[in-house]
XYZ file of C-alpha atoms in Angstrom:
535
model
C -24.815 -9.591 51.540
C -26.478 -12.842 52.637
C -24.462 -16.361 52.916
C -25.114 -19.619 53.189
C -25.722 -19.942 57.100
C -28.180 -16.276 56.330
C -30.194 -18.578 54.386
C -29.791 -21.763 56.817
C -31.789 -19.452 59.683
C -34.616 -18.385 57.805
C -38.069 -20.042 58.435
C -39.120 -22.333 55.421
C -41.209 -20.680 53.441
C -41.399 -20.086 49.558
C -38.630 -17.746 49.130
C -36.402 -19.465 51.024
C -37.420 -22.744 49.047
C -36.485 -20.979 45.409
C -33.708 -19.864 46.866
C -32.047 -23.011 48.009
C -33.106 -24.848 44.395
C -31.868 -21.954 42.391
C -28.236 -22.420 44.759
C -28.146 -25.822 44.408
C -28.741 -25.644 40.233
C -25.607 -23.272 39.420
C -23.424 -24.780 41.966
C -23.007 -28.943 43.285
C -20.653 -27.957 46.140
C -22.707 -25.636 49.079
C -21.808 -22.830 51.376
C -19.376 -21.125 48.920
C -21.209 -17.497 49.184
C -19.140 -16.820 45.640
C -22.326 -18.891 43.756
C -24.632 -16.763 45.727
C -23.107 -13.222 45.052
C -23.325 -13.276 41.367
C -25.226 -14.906 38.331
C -23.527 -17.832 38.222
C -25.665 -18.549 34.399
C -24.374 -15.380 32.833
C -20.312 -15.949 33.721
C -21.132 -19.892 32.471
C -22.391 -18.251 29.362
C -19.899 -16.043 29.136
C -17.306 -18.803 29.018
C -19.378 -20.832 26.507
C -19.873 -18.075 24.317
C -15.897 -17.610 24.139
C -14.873 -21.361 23.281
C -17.476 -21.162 20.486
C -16.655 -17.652 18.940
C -13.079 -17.750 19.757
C -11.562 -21.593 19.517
C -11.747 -23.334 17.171
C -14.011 -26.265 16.665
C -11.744 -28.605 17.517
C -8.482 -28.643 20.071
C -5.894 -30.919 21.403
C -5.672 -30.766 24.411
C -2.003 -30.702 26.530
C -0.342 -32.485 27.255
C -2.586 -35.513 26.988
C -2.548 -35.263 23.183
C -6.400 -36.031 23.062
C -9.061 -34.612 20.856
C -11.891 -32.460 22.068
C -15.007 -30.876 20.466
C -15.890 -26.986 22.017
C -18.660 -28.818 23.998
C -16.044 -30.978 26.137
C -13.770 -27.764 26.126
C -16.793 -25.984 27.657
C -17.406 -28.753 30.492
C -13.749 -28.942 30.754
C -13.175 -24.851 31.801
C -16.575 -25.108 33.560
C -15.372 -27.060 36.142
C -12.250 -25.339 36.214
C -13.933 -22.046 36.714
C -15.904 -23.251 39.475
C -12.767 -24.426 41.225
C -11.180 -21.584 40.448
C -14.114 -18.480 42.218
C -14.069 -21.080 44.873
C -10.346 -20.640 45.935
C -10.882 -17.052 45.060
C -13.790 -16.581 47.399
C -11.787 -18.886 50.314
C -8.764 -16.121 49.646
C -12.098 -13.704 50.122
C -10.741 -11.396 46.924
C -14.417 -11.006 45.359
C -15.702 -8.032 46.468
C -19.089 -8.090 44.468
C -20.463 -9.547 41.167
C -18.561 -6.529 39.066
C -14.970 -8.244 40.608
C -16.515 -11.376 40.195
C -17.499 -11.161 36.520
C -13.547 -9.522 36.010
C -12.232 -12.683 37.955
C -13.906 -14.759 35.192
C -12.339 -12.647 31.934
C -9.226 -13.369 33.673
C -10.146 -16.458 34.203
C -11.308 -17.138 30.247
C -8.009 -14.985 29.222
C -5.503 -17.093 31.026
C -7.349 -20.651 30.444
C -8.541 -20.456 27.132
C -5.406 -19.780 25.164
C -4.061 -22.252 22.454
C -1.382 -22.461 20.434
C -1.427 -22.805 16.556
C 0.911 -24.724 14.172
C 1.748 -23.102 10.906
C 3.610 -25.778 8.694
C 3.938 -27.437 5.187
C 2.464 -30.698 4.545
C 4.947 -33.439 4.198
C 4.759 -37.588 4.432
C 2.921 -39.474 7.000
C 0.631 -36.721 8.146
C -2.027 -37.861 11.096
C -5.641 -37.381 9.944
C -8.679 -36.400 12.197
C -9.664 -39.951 12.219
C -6.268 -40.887 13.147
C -6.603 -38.818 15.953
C -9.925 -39.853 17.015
C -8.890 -43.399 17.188
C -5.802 -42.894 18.406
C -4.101 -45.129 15.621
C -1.050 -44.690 13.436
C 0.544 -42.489 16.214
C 4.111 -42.987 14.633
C 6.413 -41.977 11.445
C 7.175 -38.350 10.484
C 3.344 -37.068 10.744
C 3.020 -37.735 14.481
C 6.246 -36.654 15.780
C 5.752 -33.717 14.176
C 2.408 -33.457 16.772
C 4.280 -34.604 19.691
C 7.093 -31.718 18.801
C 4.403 -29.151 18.678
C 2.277 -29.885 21.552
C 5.257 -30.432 23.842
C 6.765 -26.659 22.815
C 3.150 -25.437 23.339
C 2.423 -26.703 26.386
C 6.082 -26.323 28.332
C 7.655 -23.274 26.841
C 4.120 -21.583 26.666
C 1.846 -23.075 29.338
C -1.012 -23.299 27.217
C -3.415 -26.564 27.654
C -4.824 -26.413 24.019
C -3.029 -26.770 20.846
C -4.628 -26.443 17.203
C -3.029 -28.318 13.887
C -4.850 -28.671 10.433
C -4.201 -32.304 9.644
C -5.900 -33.603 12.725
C -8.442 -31.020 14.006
C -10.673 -30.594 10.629
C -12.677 -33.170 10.004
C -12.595 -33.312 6.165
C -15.553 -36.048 6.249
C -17.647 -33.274 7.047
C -18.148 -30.421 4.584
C -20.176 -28.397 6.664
C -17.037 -28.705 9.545
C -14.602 -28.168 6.676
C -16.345 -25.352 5.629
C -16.518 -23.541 8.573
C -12.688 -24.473 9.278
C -11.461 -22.492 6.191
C -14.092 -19.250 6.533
C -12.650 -19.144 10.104
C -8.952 -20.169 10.222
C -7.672 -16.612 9.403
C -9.701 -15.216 12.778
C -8.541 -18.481 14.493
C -4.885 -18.072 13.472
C -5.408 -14.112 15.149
C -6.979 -15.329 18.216
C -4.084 -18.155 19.091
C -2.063 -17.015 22.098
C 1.175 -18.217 19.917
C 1.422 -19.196 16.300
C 4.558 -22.168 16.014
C 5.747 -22.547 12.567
C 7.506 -24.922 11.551
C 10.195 -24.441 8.943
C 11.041 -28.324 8.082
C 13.562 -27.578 5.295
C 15.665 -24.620 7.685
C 18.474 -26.058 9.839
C 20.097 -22.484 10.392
C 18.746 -18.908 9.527
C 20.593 -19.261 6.014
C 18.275 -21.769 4.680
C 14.828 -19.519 5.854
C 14.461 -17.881 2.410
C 14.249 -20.829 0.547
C 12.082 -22.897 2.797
C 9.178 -24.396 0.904
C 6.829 -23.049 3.910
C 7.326 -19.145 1.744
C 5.954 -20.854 -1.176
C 2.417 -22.125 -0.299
C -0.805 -20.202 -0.107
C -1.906 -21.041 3.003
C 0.460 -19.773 4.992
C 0.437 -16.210 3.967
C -2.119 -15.877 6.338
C -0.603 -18.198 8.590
C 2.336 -15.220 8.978
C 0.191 -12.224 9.033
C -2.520 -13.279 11.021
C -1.227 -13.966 14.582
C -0.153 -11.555 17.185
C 2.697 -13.767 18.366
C 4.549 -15.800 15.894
C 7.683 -17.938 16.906
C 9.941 -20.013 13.668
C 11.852 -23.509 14.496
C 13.612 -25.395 12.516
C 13.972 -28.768 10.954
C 14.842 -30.550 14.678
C 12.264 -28.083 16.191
C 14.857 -26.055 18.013
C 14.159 -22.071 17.909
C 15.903 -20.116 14.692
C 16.365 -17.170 16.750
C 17.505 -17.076 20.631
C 17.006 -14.933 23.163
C 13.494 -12.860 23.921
C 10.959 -14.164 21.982
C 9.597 -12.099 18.959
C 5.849 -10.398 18.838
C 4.788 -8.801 16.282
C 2.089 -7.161 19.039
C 3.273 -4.573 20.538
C 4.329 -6.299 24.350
C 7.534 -5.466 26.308
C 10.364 -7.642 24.936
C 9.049 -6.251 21.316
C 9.080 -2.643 22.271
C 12.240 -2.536 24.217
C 14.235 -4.164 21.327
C 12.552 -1.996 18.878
C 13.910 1.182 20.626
C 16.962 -0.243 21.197
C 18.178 -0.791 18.030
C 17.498 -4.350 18.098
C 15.736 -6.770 15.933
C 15.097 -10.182 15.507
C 17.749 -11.029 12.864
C 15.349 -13.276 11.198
C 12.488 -10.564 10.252
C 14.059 -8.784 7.361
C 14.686 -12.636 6.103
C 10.918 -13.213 6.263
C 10.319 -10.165 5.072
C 12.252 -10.605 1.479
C 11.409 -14.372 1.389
C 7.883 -13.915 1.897
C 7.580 -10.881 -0.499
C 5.538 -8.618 2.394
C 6.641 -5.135 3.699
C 8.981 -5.435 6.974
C 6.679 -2.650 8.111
C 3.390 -4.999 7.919
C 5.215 -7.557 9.279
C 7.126 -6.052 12.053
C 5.477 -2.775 13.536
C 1.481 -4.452 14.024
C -0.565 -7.342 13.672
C -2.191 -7.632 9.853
C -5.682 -6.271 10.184
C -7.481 -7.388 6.870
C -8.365 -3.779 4.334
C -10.514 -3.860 1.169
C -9.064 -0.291 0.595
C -5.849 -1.982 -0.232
C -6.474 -4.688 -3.013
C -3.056 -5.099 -5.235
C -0.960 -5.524 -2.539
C -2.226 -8.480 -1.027
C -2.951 -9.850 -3.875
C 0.412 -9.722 -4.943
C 1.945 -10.964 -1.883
C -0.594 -14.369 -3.211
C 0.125 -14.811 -6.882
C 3.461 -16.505 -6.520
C 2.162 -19.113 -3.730
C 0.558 -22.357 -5.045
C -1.892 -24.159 -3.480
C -2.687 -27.705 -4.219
C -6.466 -27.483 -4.925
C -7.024 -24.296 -7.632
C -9.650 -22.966 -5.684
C -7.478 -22.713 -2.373
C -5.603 -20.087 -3.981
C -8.906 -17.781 -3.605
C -10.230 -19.377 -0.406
C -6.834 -18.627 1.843
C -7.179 -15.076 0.588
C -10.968 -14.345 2.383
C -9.192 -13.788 5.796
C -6.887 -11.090 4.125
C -9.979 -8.921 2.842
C -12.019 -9.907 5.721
C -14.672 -11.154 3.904
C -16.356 -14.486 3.447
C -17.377 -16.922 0.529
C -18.706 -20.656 0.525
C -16.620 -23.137 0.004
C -16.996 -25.438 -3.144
C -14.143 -27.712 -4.502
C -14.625 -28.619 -7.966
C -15.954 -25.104 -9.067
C -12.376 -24.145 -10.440
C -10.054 -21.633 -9.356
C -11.218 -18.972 -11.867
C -15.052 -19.038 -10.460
C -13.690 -19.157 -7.148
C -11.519 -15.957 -7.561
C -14.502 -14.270 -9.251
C -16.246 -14.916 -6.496
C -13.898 -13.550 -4.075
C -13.943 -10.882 -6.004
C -17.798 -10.411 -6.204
C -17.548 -10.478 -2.432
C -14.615 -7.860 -2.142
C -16.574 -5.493 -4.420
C -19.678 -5.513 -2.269
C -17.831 -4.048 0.767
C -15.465 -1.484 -1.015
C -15.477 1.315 -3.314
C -11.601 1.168 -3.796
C -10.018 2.468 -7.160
C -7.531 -0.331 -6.374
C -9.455 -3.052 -7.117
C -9.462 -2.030 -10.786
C -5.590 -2.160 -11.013
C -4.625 -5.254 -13.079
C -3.451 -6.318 -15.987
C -3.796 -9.631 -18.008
C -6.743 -11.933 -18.798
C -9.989 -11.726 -17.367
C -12.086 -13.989 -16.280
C -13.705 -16.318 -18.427
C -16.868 -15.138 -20.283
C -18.565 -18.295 -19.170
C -18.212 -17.703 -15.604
C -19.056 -13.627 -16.334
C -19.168 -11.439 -19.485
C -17.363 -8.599 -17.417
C -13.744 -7.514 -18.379
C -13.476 -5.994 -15.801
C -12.829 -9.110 -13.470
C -9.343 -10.289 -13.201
C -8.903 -14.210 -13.967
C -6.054 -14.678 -10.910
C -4.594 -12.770 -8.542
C -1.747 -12.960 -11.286
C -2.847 -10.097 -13.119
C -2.169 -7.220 -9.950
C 1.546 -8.616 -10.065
C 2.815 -5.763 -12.263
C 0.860 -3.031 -11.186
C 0.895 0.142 -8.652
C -1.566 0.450 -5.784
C -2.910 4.135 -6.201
C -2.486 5.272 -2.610
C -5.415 7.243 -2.412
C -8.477 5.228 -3.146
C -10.407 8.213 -4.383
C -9.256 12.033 -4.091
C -11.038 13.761 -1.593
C -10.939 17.812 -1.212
C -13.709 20.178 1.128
C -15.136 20.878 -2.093
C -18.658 22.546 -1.014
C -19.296 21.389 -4.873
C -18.977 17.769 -4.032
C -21.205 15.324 -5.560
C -21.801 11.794 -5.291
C -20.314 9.074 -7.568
C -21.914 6.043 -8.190
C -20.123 2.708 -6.855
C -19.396 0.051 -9.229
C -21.780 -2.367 -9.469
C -21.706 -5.658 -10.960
C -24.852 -6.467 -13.225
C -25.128 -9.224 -15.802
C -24.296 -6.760 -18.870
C -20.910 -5.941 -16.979
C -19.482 -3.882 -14.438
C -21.676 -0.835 -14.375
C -19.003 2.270 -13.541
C -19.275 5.768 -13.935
C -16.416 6.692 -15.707
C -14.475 10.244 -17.153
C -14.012 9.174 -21.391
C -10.971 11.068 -22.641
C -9.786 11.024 -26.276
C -6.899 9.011 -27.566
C -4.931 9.048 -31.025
C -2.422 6.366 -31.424
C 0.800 7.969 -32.229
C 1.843 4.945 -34.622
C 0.594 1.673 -36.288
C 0.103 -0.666 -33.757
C 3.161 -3.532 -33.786
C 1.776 -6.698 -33.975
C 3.911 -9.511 -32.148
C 2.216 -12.875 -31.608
C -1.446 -10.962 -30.937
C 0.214 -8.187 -29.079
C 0.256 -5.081 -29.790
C 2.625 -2.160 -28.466
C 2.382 1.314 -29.468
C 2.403 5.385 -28.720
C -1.199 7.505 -27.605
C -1.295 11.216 -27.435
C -3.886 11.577 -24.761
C -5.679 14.717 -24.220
C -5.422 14.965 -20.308
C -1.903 12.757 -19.603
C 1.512 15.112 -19.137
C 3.573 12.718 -21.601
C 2.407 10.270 -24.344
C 0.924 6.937 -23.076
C 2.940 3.636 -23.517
C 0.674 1.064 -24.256
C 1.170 -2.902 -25.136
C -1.990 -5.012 -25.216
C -3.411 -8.448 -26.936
C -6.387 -9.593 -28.371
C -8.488 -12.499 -27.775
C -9.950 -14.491 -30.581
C -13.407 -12.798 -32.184
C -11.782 -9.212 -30.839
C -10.997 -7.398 -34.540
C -13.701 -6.583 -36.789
C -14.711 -8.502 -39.954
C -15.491 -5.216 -42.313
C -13.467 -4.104 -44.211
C -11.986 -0.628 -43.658
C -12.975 -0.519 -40.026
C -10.570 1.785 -38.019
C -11.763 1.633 -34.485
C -11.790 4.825 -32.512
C -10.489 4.459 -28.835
C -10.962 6.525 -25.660
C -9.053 6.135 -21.916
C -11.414 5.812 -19.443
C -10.692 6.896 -15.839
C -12.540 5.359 -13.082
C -11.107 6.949 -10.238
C -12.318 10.524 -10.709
C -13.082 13.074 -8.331
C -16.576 13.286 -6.095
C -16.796 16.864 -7.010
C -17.794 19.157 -10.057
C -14.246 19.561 -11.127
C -13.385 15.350 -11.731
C -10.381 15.141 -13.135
C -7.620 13.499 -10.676
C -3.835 14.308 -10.478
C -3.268 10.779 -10.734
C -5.596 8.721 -13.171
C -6.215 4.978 -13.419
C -7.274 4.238 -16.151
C -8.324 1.339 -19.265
C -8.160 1.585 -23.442
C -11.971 1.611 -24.746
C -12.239 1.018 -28.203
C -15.133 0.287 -30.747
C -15.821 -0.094 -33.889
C -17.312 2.505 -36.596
C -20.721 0.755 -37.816
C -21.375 0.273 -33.161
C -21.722 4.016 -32.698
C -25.742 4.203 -32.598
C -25.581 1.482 -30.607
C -26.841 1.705 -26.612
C -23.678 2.963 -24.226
C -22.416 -0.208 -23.343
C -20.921 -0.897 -26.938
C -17.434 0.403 -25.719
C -15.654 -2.568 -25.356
C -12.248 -3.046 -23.016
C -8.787 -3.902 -24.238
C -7.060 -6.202 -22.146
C -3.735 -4.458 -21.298
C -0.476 -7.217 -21.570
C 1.571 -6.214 -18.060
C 0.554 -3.278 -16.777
C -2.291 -1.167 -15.920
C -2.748 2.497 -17.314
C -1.899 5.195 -15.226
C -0.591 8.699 -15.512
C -0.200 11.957 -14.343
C -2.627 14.629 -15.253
C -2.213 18.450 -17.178
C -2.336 20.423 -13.728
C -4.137 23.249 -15.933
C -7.607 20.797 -16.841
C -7.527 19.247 -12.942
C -9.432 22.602 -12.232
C -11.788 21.752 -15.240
C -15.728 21.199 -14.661
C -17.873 19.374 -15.882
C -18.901 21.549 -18.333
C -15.405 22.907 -19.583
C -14.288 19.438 -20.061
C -16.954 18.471 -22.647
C -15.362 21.384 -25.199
C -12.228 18.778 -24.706
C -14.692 16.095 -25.963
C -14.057 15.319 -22.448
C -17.403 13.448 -20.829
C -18.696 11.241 -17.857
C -20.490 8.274 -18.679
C -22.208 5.543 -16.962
C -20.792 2.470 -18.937
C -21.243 -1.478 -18.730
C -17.881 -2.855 -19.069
């Protein structure tokens, strides 16, 4: 391995002439033989590429209390990293570029944390232009800043610190859009999350903290690996070890010791999410699992309507524009739209209530809110799988402009009774051919629903969507919706079935065990059939 004074012998020549510009471009200080043992470019990039995929796009940085973009966080680790394979090659610890390049991830792992604030907006609050010309630095808004930086820089040594009022520029919708797709990975990559419960002196005021009630900070508590709550005067709510939700020593040991934060099962009930999710691993976003997020959402509010869908893309891991002003309804659709295109889940189906407005799409089979999965079950097996060597494939729903195109198992239903009208709601008995026990239903129309002719009895049929990939479809478990249409439709095309909109509750059941070995074919002489329809 050649160092500097190997390269101070040689005779001038060509070589030796690339070789000295090439040193003196990756490195200003010579005779360091770190620069010269490794790619200098590559661990540069290395470091650049994490500030820009990992931070976020703006930081304060501790404890000056100063704004900085990525680039300046780039030049500012750059130098830091040069300093710092210097003193590691004085201490003569490199042993080769493969130590070298693991020096730097340390490096990068230990110098590029940051801290995140999780809070509720309240009076005063600093702005990014505040910030950026270091004006109004006073009141409520900036000693809330002070409070947090100071925590995140001496308690957790960290020399960046992230907070929504003053690191999003909102001047700049292409930086404000990129803030909200990428807060939820932001909030997962902070070394600590600090959240600040401004209406909680003592643990006994944590459940009714307006900081459970907002959208935004659903995520803000799932998210993050490390999570730590303070109070109203920013002192800690718990003492003692810190809590993780990751899985690192202080966490384990209390765990199987029998101890637990005292404030978890408090977060737990006022926050409306499992203990388990909360407590045994970080949140890892599932579009296998739609209810139950969405159910953890629905009683939040969020101050702009379309916020209520746009802090729920982290959850699902998936992404949509952002556009204030399009409504909350078109927003949710859309978050739907985008949820549907990565998953196949039964789930997704399971709601109740009004769908979205024919305007924004003729499909009802689009919720209007997340409001509509708040009274129903998430089937725990998204579609029933057996080794059935007579498996065959069912088509994924697919959203078209006549509806939601679903393949779909049609089973008879008579209504036991008259239907009881109360204010456009209807409640009543249905002997259905495959269900164990008579189906309760209560359901409501919407205006231009009933039919003008007089006479018309509608016929109605429960349609299953979450059948079986194999020749014998019929589940143990069925999800389900009420079909019904109208005598003078039937020579129609297919997609004359139309949906009715059930009041709380989606339909499911629990299957004859004697037809769940039924094909295809023996189901029909049930009137029993599987139809592609357009819903």
């Amino acid at each position: 391995m050649l160092g500097s004074s190997a390269v101070d012998h040689r005779s001038p020549g060509p070589q030796a002439t690339a070789s000295v510009k090439i040193s003196n471009e990756i490195s200003s200080v010579k005779d360091h033989s770190i620069v010269t043992r490794f790619d200098y470019d590559k661990c540069q990039s290395k470091l650049r590429e994490f500030v820009y995929r990992e931070m976020p796009m703006n930081v304060i940085k501790l404890p000056e209390m100063k704004l900085m973009e990525r680039a300046a966080v780039v030049d500012y680790l750059s130098t830091k990293l040069e300093e710092y394979l210097r003193n590691q090659d004085s201490a003569e610890n490199v042993v080769g570029s493969s130590t070298a390049h693991n020096l730097v991830d340390n490096f990068i792992k230990e110098n590029g944390r940051f801290a995140i604030l999780s809070h509720t907006w309240g009076k005063e609050e600093l702005s990014y232009k505040d910030m950026r010309k270091q004006r109004n630095l006073c009141g409520q808004g900036y000693e809330k800043l002070k409070n947090f930086c100071t925590i995140s820089h001496t308690d957790y040594g960290v020399e960046f610190g992230w907070m929504d009022t003053v690191c999003i520029d909102k001047s700049s919708s292409v930086e404000l859009d990129e803030s909200i797709r990428s807060m939820f990975a932001w909030y997962q990559e902070s070394y600590v999350c600090i959240v600040h419960l401004a209406g909680s002196r003592t643990l006994a005021d944590v459940a009714h903290d307006r900081w459970f009630t907002r959208g935004w900070t659903l995520q803000e508590l799932l998210a993050p690996t490390r999570i730590r709550f303070y109070g109203t005067d920013w002192h800690p709510l718990v003492s003692g070890p810190r809590y993780d939700k990751g899985w690192d020593l202080d966490t384990w040991l209390a765990f199987n010791r029998g101890r637990e934060s005292p404030i978890l099962p408090i977060v737990s009930e006022a926050a409306g999410v499992d203990l388990r999710v909360i407590r045994l691993k970080p949140f890892r976003p599932d579009t296998n699992v739609v209810s139950t997020p969405m159910k953890w959402i629905a009683r939040r509010n969020t101050t702009r309507g379309e916020d209520k869908a746009y802090c729920m893309m982290g959850l699902f891991g998936v992404s949509i524009s952002i556009a204030y002003g399009e409504g909350a309804q078109r927003a949710f659709f859309r978050l739907f739209e985008a949820i549907l295109k990565v998953s196949n889940s039964p789930d997704l189906f399971s709601w109740a209530g009004e769908p979205v407005n024919q305007i924004i799409h003729p499909s009802r089979m689009i919720p209007s809110s997340a409001k509509c999965y708040l009274n129903t079950a998430w089937l725990e097996t998204a579609i029933e799988w057996t080794a059935d060597e007579n498996a065959v494939a069912v088509e994924p729903a697919t959203l078209t402009s006549l509806g939601m195109r679903m393949t779909m198992l049609l089973v008879p239903v008579e209504l036991r009774m008259t239907p009881r009208n109360s204010s456009m709601v209807f409640s009543t008995e249905a002997e259905c051919t495959l269900s164990k026990q008579d189906l309760q239903l209560s359901w409501f129309t919407l205006p231009g629903e009933t039919s003008s002719w007089p006479g018309d009895r509608p016929e109605y049929r429960v349609a299953i969507w979450n059948i079986k990939p194999t020749t014998r479809p019929v589940p143990s478990h069925a999800a389900a919706v009420l079909l019904r249409r109208w005598p003078r439709a039937r020579n129609r095309e297919r997609y004359t079935w139309h949906r009715v909109l059930m009041q709380t509750s989606a339909i499911t059941f629990d299957t004859k065990e004697g037809l769940q070995s039924k094909t295809v074919d023996e189901l029909k002489d049930l009137s029993i059939t599987i139809e592609t329809l357009y819903l």
